[in-house]
Amino acid sequence: MLLTAFVPVASASVFQTPDAVRPRCIVPAKPGGGMDLSCKLVQKVMPSQAFQISYLPGGVGAVAWTTLLSQRKAIPNTMVAFSGGSLLNIAEGKFGKADATQVRWVAAIGTDYGMIAVRKDAPYKTLRELMEALRKQPGRFAIGAGGTVGSQDWLKMAQIARIAGVDPKALKLVAFEGGGESFTALLANHVQIVSGDVSEASLHAKAGDIRVLAVLADARLPGALEQIPTAREQGYDVTWPIIRGVYMSPGISDGEYQYWVSQFEKAMENPSFTEQRKAMGLYPFSMTGKALTDYVMQTVERYRVQAKELGMVR
């Protein structure tokens, strides 16, 4: 199994054992998406820890969550990547009877933003042009998204569609395990639109494979997509920030938890962290320990209220 027991690393005396092994970051999705980027950022900014990366896709994060809770509750040295979408899934009941208090929230390492993209050879140059075409023939466009109806990728597109006069229920959604699969499908023309994240889109935009029509941020973003207008600029008042970070098993000791909280705090204070985060297409957002835990609880509750309004809570 991917989530095997780990003994603490030998970086502090309380964690030293003859059987010490490398820590691991679990990607709860297939390779190539935002969760993958999160673990790769952790790996890069903590080279002394020599993080391994493993993949445990399924249920858009639900499999990794339930495995962590059910297989062995005390799994030290193992992080699982999460995003704002994970918190939305918890709020909507897509992780079963999951509660945000069931795991230990270690660190938020950056923020991402939603975006809408098409193939580079698509006839649409702006979000408005795309939405006009979608309004006329909603069934003509397959929309690639990480997750099913009710997921954050669906909600991004649903909010824009509603403003454009398109019934969100008329959207033709193609659900994938993560953003990597969505972009693969877009490049193969299996879908015509991707509702995804900026960090994922930046990689393909640099290669010239896609055309990003809008970023769902308050203002234009620096970096590879600095010329891309916001949805708000184009008449669609929709923003979607996406926190990215890692959580751990609920059964680890307070000492182990605080050890990793401090390791992330030290890593994020290093100037090289800012450069690595930027290279991954992420934007500043750093939070750890209790402050992050409080933030997560508040965010899940806010999402729960929004999801109830849209009839998405199970």
Short mmCIF file of N, CA and C in Angstrom, two decimals, residues 12-162:
data_model
loop_
_atom_site.label_atom_id
_atom_site.label_comp_id
_atom_site.label_asym_id
_atom_site.label_seq_id
_atom_site.Cartn_x
_atom_site.Cartn_y
_atom_site.Cartn_z
N ALA A 12 15.80 15.40 14.45
CA ALA A 12 15.70 15.84 15.84
C ALA A 12 15.79 14.60 16.70
N SER A 13 16.40 14.74 17.89
CA SER A 13 16.69 13.56 18.69
C SER A 13 15.46 12.73 19.00
N VAL A 14 14.32 13.38 19.22
CA VAL A 14 13.13 12.63 19.56
C VAL A 14 12.65 11.75 18.41
N PHE A 15 13.13 12.06 17.18
CA PHE A 15 12.69 11.30 16.02
C PHE A 15 13.72 10.32 15.51
N GLN A 16 14.84 10.22 16.17
CA GLN A 16 15.90 9.35 15.67
C GLN A 16 15.61 7.89 16.01
N THR A 17 15.66 7.03 14.98
CA THR A 17 15.56 5.58 15.19
C THR A 17 16.46 4.92 14.16
N PRO A 18 16.94 3.72 14.41
CA PRO A 18 17.78 3.03 13.42
C PRO A 18 17.06 2.78 12.11
N ASP A 19 15.73 2.75 12.16
CA ASP A 19 14.95 2.43 10.96
C ASP A 19 14.40 3.67 10.26
N ALA A 20 15.00 4.82 10.57
CA ALA A 20 14.48 6.07 10.01
C ALA A 20 14.42 6.00 8.49
N VAL A 21 13.32 6.47 7.93
CA VAL A 21 13.12 6.44 6.49
C VAL A 21 12.73 7.82 5.99
N ARG A 22 12.78 7.98 4.68
CA ARG A 22 12.46 9.27 4.09
C ARG A 22 10.98 9.61 4.28
N PRO A 23 10.69 10.88 4.51
CA PRO A 23 9.29 11.31 4.56
C PRO A 23 8.67 11.25 3.18
N ARG A 24 7.36 11.29 3.13
CA ARG A 24 6.65 11.11 1.87
C ARG A 24 5.53 12.13 1.73
N CYS A 25 5.31 12.57 0.51
CA CYS A 25 4.19 13.45 0.19
C CYS A 25 3.27 12.69 -0.76
N ILE A 26 2.03 12.48 -0.34
CA ILE A 26 1.06 11.76 -1.13
C ILE A 26 0.27 12.73 -2.01
N VAL A 27 0.24 12.46 -3.31
CA VAL A 27 -0.58 13.22 -4.25
C VAL A 27 -1.91 12.48 -4.39
N PRO A 28 -3.02 13.05 -3.93
CA PRO A 28 -4.30 12.34 -3.98
C PRO A 28 -4.98 12.47 -5.34
N ALA A 29 -4.21 12.37 -6.39
CA ALA A 29 -4.70 12.50 -7.77
C ALA A 29 -3.65 11.89 -8.68
N LYS A 30 -3.93 11.86 -9.97
CA LYS A 30 -2.95 11.38 -10.93
C LYS A 30 -1.90 12.45 -11.20
N PRO A 31 -0.74 12.08 -11.76
CA PRO A 31 0.32 13.05 -12.01
C PRO A 31 -0.12 14.17 -12.95
N GLY A 32 0.50 15.34 -12.75
CA GLY A 32 0.33 16.42 -13.70
C GLY A 32 -0.56 17.56 -13.28
N GLY A 33 -1.27 17.45 -12.17
CA GLY A 33 -2.18 18.50 -11.76
C GLY A 33 -1.63 19.34 -10.62
N GLY A 34 -2.52 20.14 -10.02
CA GLY A 34 -2.12 21.03 -8.95
C GLY A 34 -1.65 20.32 -7.70
N MET A 35 -2.25 19.18 -7.37
CA MET A 35 -1.82 18.42 -6.19
C MET A 35 -0.39 17.92 -6.38
N ASP A 36 -0.10 17.50 -7.59
CA ASP A 36 1.25 17.04 -7.92
C ASP A 36 2.25 18.18 -7.73
N LEU A 37 1.88 19.37 -8.20
CA LEU A 37 2.75 20.53 -8.05
C LEU A 37 3.01 20.84 -6.58
N SER A 38 1.99 20.67 -5.74
CA SER A 38 2.15 20.94 -4.32
C SER A 38 3.22 20.05 -3.70
N CYS A 39 3.14 18.75 -3.99
CA CYS A 39 4.14 17.83 -3.44
C CYS A 39 5.52 18.09 -4.02
N LYS A 40 5.58 18.46 -5.27
CA LYS A 40 6.89 18.75 -5.88
C LYS A 40 7.50 20.01 -5.28
N LEU A 41 6.66 20.98 -4.91
CA LEU A 41 7.17 22.17 -4.24
C LEU A 41 7.72 21.81 -2.87
N VAL A 42 6.99 20.97 -2.13
CA VAL A 42 7.47 20.51 -0.83
C VAL A 42 8.82 19.81 -0.98
N GLN A 43 8.93 18.98 -1.99
CA GLN A 43 10.17 18.23 -2.24
C GLN A 43 11.33 19.18 -2.53
N LYS A 44 11.07 20.23 -3.30
CA LYS A 44 12.13 21.16 -3.70
C LYS A 44 12.60 22.08 -2.57
N VAL A 45 11.66 22.51 -1.73
CA VAL A 45 12.03 23.47 -0.70
C VAL A 45 12.56 22.80 0.56
N MET A 46 12.48 21.47 0.62
CA MET A 46 13.04 20.73 1.75
C MET A 46 13.98 19.64 1.25
N PRO A 47 15.03 20.01 0.53
CA PRO A 47 15.93 18.99 -0.02
C PRO A 47 16.60 18.13 1.05
N SER A 48 16.81 18.70 2.24
CA SER A 48 17.47 17.92 3.29
C SER A 48 16.59 16.79 3.80
N GLN A 49 15.28 16.91 3.60
CA GLN A 49 14.36 15.87 4.05
C GLN A 49 14.20 14.75 3.02
N ALA A 50 14.60 15.01 1.79
CA ALA A 50 14.53 14.01 0.71
C ALA A 50 13.14 13.38 0.60
N PHE A 51 12.13 14.21 0.43
CA PHE A 51 10.77 13.73 0.31
C PHE A 51 10.59 12.81 -0.89
N GLN A 52 9.91 11.69 -0.67
CA GLN A 52 9.42 10.85 -1.75
C GLN A 52 8.03 11.34 -2.14
N ILE A 53 7.65 11.12 -3.38
CA ILE A 53 6.31 11.46 -3.83
C ILE A 53 5.61 10.19 -4.30
N SER A 54 4.40 9.98 -3.79
CA SER A 54 3.59 8.83 -4.20
C SER A 54 2.22 9.33 -4.65
N TYR A 55 1.55 8.51 -5.44
CA TYR A 55 0.25 8.91 -6.00
C TYR A 55 -0.84 7.95 -5.52
N LEU A 56 -1.92 8.51 -5.05
CA LEU A 56 -3.04 7.73 -4.58
C LEU A 56 -4.34 8.40 -5.05
N PRO A 57 -4.64 8.29 -6.35
CA PRO A 57 -5.83 8.94 -6.89
C PRO A 57 -7.11 8.20 -6.52
N GLY A 58 -8.21 8.88 -6.70
CA GLY A 58 -9.50 8.27 -6.46
C GLY A 58 -10.44 9.19 -5.71
N GLY A 59 -11.62 9.40 -6.27
CA GLY A 59 -12.62 10.21 -5.59
C GLY A 59 -12.22 11.65 -5.42
N VAL A 60 -11.34 12.14 -6.28
CA VAL A 60 -10.83 13.51 -6.21
C VAL A 60 -10.35 13.83 -4.79
N GLY A 61 -9.54 12.93 -4.24
CA GLY A 61 -8.96 13.12 -2.91
C GLY A 61 -9.58 12.27 -1.83
N ALA A 62 -10.77 11.71 -2.09
CA ALA A 62 -11.47 10.96 -1.06
C ALA A 62 -10.75 9.68 -0.68
N VAL A 63 -10.15 9.00 -1.67
CA VAL A 63 -9.46 7.73 -1.38
C VAL A 63 -8.28 7.95 -0.44
N ALA A 64 -7.49 8.98 -0.71
CA ALA A 64 -6.34 9.27 0.16
C ALA A 64 -6.80 9.65 1.56
N TRP A 65 -7.86 10.44 1.64
CA TRP A 65 -8.40 10.87 2.94
C TRP A 65 -8.85 9.66 3.76
N THR A 66 -9.68 8.81 3.17
CA THR A 66 -10.21 7.67 3.92
C THR A 66 -9.13 6.64 4.23
N THR A 67 -8.16 6.48 3.32
CA THR A 67 -7.07 5.54 3.58
C THR A 67 -6.24 6.00 4.76
N LEU A 68 -5.96 7.30 4.80
CA LEU A 68 -5.18 7.85 5.90
C LEU A 68 -5.89 7.62 7.24
N LEU A 69 -7.20 7.77 7.24
CA LEU A 69 -7.95 7.63 8.48
C LEU A 69 -8.18 6.18 8.88
N SER A 70 -8.35 5.30 7.89
CA SER A 70 -8.76 3.93 8.20
C SER A 70 -7.62 2.92 8.25
N GLN A 71 -6.58 3.12 7.46
CA GLN A 71 -5.53 2.10 7.40
C GLN A 71 -4.72 2.06 8.68
N ARG A 72 -4.11 3.19 9.01
CA ARG A 72 -3.40 3.33 10.27
C ARG A 72 -3.53 4.79 10.68
N LYS A 73 -4.04 5.01 11.86
CA LYS A 73 -4.26 6.39 12.26
C LYS A 73 -2.96 7.11 12.59
N ALA A 74 -1.95 6.40 13.01
CA ALA A 74 -0.68 7.04 13.33
C ALA A 74 0.30 6.78 12.21
N ILE A 75 0.37 7.70 11.26
CA ILE A 75 1.28 7.55 10.12
C ILE A 75 2.20 8.76 10.10
N PRO A 76 3.29 8.74 10.86
CA PRO A 76 4.18 9.89 10.89
C PRO A 76 4.94 10.04 9.58
N ASN A 77 5.47 11.23 9.39
CA ASN A 77 6.32 11.52 8.23
C ASN A 77 5.60 11.48 6.88
N THR A 78 4.30 11.39 6.89
CA THR A 78 3.55 11.30 5.64
C THR A 78 2.59 12.48 5.52
N MET A 79 2.80 13.27 4.47
CA MET A 79 1.92 14.39 4.18
C MET A 79 0.98 14.01 3.04
N VAL A 80 -0.19 14.61 3.02
CA VAL A 80 -1.11 14.47 1.90
C VAL A 80 -1.42 15.88 1.39
N ALA A 81 -1.29 16.09 0.10
CA ALA A 81 -1.58 17.40 -0.46
C ALA A 81 -3.08 17.67 -0.44
N PHE A 82 -3.44 18.93 -0.21
CA PHE A 82 -4.84 19.33 -0.28
C PHE A 82 -4.94 20.68 -0.97
N SER A 83 -6.15 21.00 -1.38
CA SER A 83 -6.40 22.30 -2.01
C SER A 83 -7.72 22.83 -1.51
N GLY A 84 -8.09 24.03 -1.98
CA GLY A 84 -9.40 24.55 -1.65
C GLY A 84 -10.50 23.62 -2.12
N GLY A 85 -10.23 22.89 -3.21
CA GLY A 85 -11.21 21.92 -3.70
C GLY A 85 -11.44 20.79 -2.71
N SER A 86 -10.39 20.40 -1.99
CA SER A 86 -10.54 19.37 -0.96
C SER A 86 -11.48 19.86 0.13
N LEU A 87 -11.32 21.12 0.52
CA LEU A 87 -12.17 21.69 1.57
C LEU A 87 -13.61 21.78 1.10
N LEU A 88 -13.79 22.10 -0.17
CA LEU A 88 -15.14 22.14 -0.73
C LEU A 88 -15.77 20.75 -0.71
N ASN A 89 -14.99 19.73 -1.06
CA ASN A 89 -15.50 18.35 -1.06
C ASN A 89 -15.91 17.91 0.34
N ILE A 90 -15.13 18.32 1.34
CA ILE A 90 -15.49 18.01 2.73
C ILE A 90 -16.82 18.67 3.07
N ALA A 91 -16.95 19.93 2.68
CA ALA A 91 -18.18 20.69 2.98
C ALA A 91 -19.40 20.07 2.31
N GLU A 92 -19.21 19.52 1.12
CA GLU A 92 -20.33 18.96 0.36
C GLU A 92 -20.62 17.50 0.71
N GLY A 93 -19.79 16.91 1.56
CA GLY A 93 -20.01 15.53 1.94
C GLY A 93 -19.46 14.53 0.95
N LYS A 94 -18.57 14.96 0.06
CA LYS A 94 -18.02 14.05 -0.95
C LYS A 94 -16.91 13.16 -0.40
N PHE A 95 -16.47 13.44 0.82
CA PHE A 95 -15.51 12.56 1.49
C PHE A 95 -16.25 11.69 2.51
N GLY A 96 -17.51 11.40 2.25
CA GLY A 96 -18.31 10.61 3.19
C GLY A 96 -18.65 11.44 4.41
N LYS A 97 -18.46 10.88 5.58
CA LYS A 97 -18.77 11.59 6.83
C LYS A 97 -17.55 12.35 7.34
N ALA A 98 -16.71 12.76 6.42
CA ALA A 98 -15.48 13.45 6.79
C ALA A 98 -15.77 14.76 7.53
N ASP A 99 -14.93 15.04 8.46
CA ASP A 99 -14.99 16.29 9.21
C ASP A 99 -13.60 16.90 9.18
N ALA A 100 -13.51 18.20 9.03
CA ALA A 100 -12.20 18.85 8.91
C ALA A 100 -11.34 18.68 10.16
N THR A 101 -11.96 18.29 11.27
CA THR A 101 -11.19 18.09 12.50
C THR A 101 -10.51 16.72 12.55
N GLN A 102 -10.75 15.88 11.55
CA GLN A 102 -10.26 14.49 11.60
C GLN A 102 -8.78 14.34 11.24
N VAL A 103 -8.16 15.35 10.65
CA VAL A 103 -6.75 15.27 10.30
C VAL A 103 -6.02 16.46 10.91
N ARG A 104 -4.70 16.48 10.76
CA ARG A 104 -3.90 17.57 11.31
C ARG A 104 -3.37 18.43 10.16
N TRP A 105 -3.81 19.67 10.14
CA TRP A 105 -3.47 20.59 9.06
C TRP A 105 -2.12 21.22 9.36
N VAL A 106 -1.15 20.94 8.51
CA VAL A 106 0.24 21.31 8.80
C VAL A 106 0.62 22.67 8.21
N ALA A 107 0.48 22.81 6.89
CA ALA A 107 0.96 24.03 6.26
C ALA A 107 0.22 24.34 4.97
N ALA A 108 -0.02 25.62 4.75
CA ALA A 108 -0.47 26.12 3.45
C ALA A 108 0.75 26.75 2.81
N ILE A 109 1.07 26.35 1.59
CA ILE A 109 2.33 26.76 0.98
C ILE A 109 2.15 27.72 -0.20
N GLY A 110 0.93 28.03 -0.54
CA GLY A 110 0.71 28.97 -1.64
C GLY A 110 -0.75 28.99 -2.02
N THR A 111 -1.06 29.84 -2.96
CA THR A 111 -2.42 29.89 -3.47
C THR A 111 -2.40 29.87 -4.98
N ASP A 112 -3.42 29.32 -5.53
CA ASP A 112 -3.60 29.19 -6.97
C ASP A 112 -4.88 29.95 -7.31
N TYR A 113 -5.19 30.05 -8.58
CA TYR A 113 -6.44 30.68 -8.99
C TYR A 113 -7.07 29.88 -10.11
N GLY A 114 -8.37 29.96 -10.21
CA GLY A 114 -9.06 29.29 -11.30
C GLY A 114 -8.79 29.99 -12.62
N MET A 115 -9.04 29.27 -13.70
CA MET A 115 -8.91 29.84 -15.04
C MET A 115 -9.76 29.03 -16.01
N ILE A 116 -10.03 29.62 -17.16
CA ILE A 116 -10.77 28.96 -18.22
C ILE A 116 -9.89 28.96 -19.47
N ALA A 117 -9.73 27.78 -20.09
CA ALA A 117 -8.83 27.66 -21.25
C ALA A 117 -9.47 26.86 -22.37
N VAL A 118 -8.98 27.12 -23.59
CA VAL A 118 -9.37 26.36 -24.78
C VAL A 118 -8.09 25.98 -25.53
N ARG A 119 -8.23 25.19 -26.57
CA ARG A 119 -7.07 24.85 -27.39
C ARG A 119 -6.55 26.10 -28.11
N LYS A 120 -5.28 26.09 -28.48
CA LYS A 120 -4.69 27.25 -29.14
C LYS A 120 -5.32 27.53 -30.50
N ASP A 121 -5.89 26.50 -31.14
CA ASP A 121 -6.49 26.69 -32.46
C ASP A 121 -8.01 26.94 -32.38
N ALA A 122 -8.54 27.12 -31.18
CA ALA A 122 -9.96 27.42 -31.03
C ALA A 122 -10.24 28.82 -31.57
N PRO A 123 -11.45 29.07 -32.09
CA PRO A 123 -11.75 30.38 -32.67
C PRO A 123 -12.03 31.47 -31.64
N TYR A 124 -12.04 31.12 -30.37
CA TYR A 124 -12.43 32.08 -29.33
C TYR A 124 -11.19 32.77 -28.75
N LYS A 125 -11.20 34.10 -28.81
CA LYS A 125 -10.07 34.88 -28.31
C LYS A 125 -10.34 35.47 -26.93
N THR A 126 -11.60 35.55 -26.54
CA THR A 126 -11.97 36.11 -25.24
C THR A 126 -12.99 35.21 -24.56
N LEU A 127 -13.13 35.41 -23.26
CA LEU A 127 -14.12 34.64 -22.51
C LEU A 127 -15.53 34.98 -22.99
N ARG A 128 -15.75 36.24 -23.32
CA ARG A 128 -17.08 36.63 -23.80
C ARG A 128 -17.44 35.91 -25.09
N GLU A 129 -16.48 35.79 -26.01
CA GLU A 129 -16.75 35.07 -27.26
C GLU A 129 -17.11 33.61 -26.99
N LEU A 130 -16.38 33.00 -26.07
CA LEU A 130 -16.66 31.61 -25.74
C LEU A 130 -18.05 31.46 -25.12
N MET A 131 -18.38 32.34 -24.20
CA MET A 131 -19.67 32.22 -23.51
C MET A 131 -20.84 32.52 -24.44
N GLU A 132 -20.64 33.39 -25.42
CA GLU A 132 -21.69 33.63 -26.41
C GLU A 132 -21.96 32.36 -27.22
N ALA A 133 -20.89 31.67 -27.61
CA ALA A 133 -21.04 30.42 -28.35
C ALA A 133 -21.67 29.35 -27.47
N LEU A 134 -21.28 29.31 -26.21
CA LEU A 134 -21.83 28.33 -25.28
C LEU A 134 -23.31 28.60 -25.02
N ARG A 135 -23.67 29.86 -24.95
CA ARG A 135 -25.07 30.22 -24.72
C ARG A 135 -25.96 29.75 -25.87
N LYS A 136 -25.44 29.84 -27.09
CA LYS A 136 -26.21 29.45 -28.26
C LYS A 136 -26.31 27.93 -28.40
N GLN A 137 -25.21 27.22 -28.08
CA GLN A 137 -25.19 25.76 -28.23
C GLN A 137 -24.47 25.11 -27.04
N PRO A 138 -25.10 25.10 -25.87
CA PRO A 138 -24.43 24.57 -24.68
C PRO A 138 -24.02 23.11 -24.80
N GLY A 139 -24.77 22.32 -25.57
CA GLY A 139 -24.45 20.91 -25.70
C GLY A 139 -23.29 20.61 -26.63
N ARG A 140 -22.81 21.64 -27.31
CA ARG A 140 -21.73 21.43 -28.27
C ARG A 140 -20.37 21.34 -27.60
N PHE A 141 -20.26 21.86 -26.40
CA PHE A 141 -18.96 21.97 -25.73
C PHE A 141 -18.84 21.00 -24.57
N ALA A 142 -17.82 20.15 -24.62
CA ALA A 142 -17.48 19.30 -23.49
C ALA A 142 -16.47 20.05 -22.63
N ILE A 143 -16.74 20.10 -21.35
CA ILE A 143 -15.91 20.88 -20.42
C ILE A 143 -15.14 19.94 -19.52
N GLY A 144 -13.83 19.95 -19.61
CA GLY A 144 -13.00 19.11 -18.76
C GLY A 144 -12.84 19.74 -17.39
N ALA A 145 -13.03 18.94 -16.35
CA ALA A 145 -12.95 19.44 -14.98
C ALA A 145 -12.41 18.38 -14.06
N GLY A 146 -11.71 18.81 -13.04
CA GLY A 146 -11.26 17.89 -12.00
C GLY A 146 -12.39 17.67 -11.02
N GLY A 147 -13.11 16.59 -11.16
CA GLY A 147 -14.24 16.32 -10.29
C GLY A 147 -15.57 16.41 -11.02
N THR A 148 -16.60 15.97 -10.35
CA THR A 148 -17.94 15.89 -10.94
C THR A 148 -18.72 17.17 -10.66
N VAL A 149 -20.00 17.13 -10.96
CA VAL A 149 -20.88 18.26 -10.67
C VAL A 149 -20.80 18.58 -9.17
N GLY A 150 -20.60 19.86 -8.87
CA GLY A 150 -20.43 20.28 -7.48
C GLY A 150 -18.99 20.52 -7.11
N SER A 151 -18.04 20.04 -7.94
CA SER A 151 -16.63 20.27 -7.67
C SER A 151 -16.30 21.74 -7.90
N GLN A 152 -15.12 22.16 -7.44
CA GLN A 152 -14.77 23.56 -7.62
C GLN A 152 -14.63 23.93 -9.09
N ASP A 153 -14.13 23.02 -9.93
CA ASP A 153 -14.02 23.32 -11.35
C ASP A 153 -15.39 23.50 -11.98
N TRP A 154 -16.36 22.69 -11.54
CA TRP A 154 -17.72 22.86 -12.03
C TRP A 154 -18.32 24.17 -11.55
N LEU A 155 -18.08 24.49 -10.26
CA LEU A 155 -18.64 25.72 -9.70
C LEU A 155 -18.10 26.97 -10.38
N LYS A 156 -16.82 26.94 -10.73
CA LYS A 156 -16.24 28.10 -11.46
C LYS A 156 -17.03 28.34 -12.74
N MET A 157 -17.17 27.27 -13.52
CA MET A 157 -17.84 27.39 -14.81
C MET A 157 -19.32 27.67 -14.64
N ALA A 158 -19.94 27.09 -13.62
CA ALA A 158 -21.36 27.30 -13.38
C ALA A 158 -21.66 28.76 -13.06
N GLN A 159 -20.80 29.39 -12.26
CA GLN A 159 -21.01 30.79 -11.91
C GLN A 159 -20.89 31.69 -13.14
N ILE A 160 -19.88 31.42 -13.97
CA ILE A 160 -19.71 32.21 -15.19
C ILE A 160 -20.88 31.99 -16.14
N ALA A 161 -21.30 30.73 -16.26
CA ALA A 161 -22.41 30.39 -17.15
C ALA A 161 -23.68 31.11 -16.73
N ARG A 162 -23.95 31.13 -15.44
CA ARG A 162 -25.15 31.78 -14.94
C ARG A 162 -25.17 33.26 -15.31
#
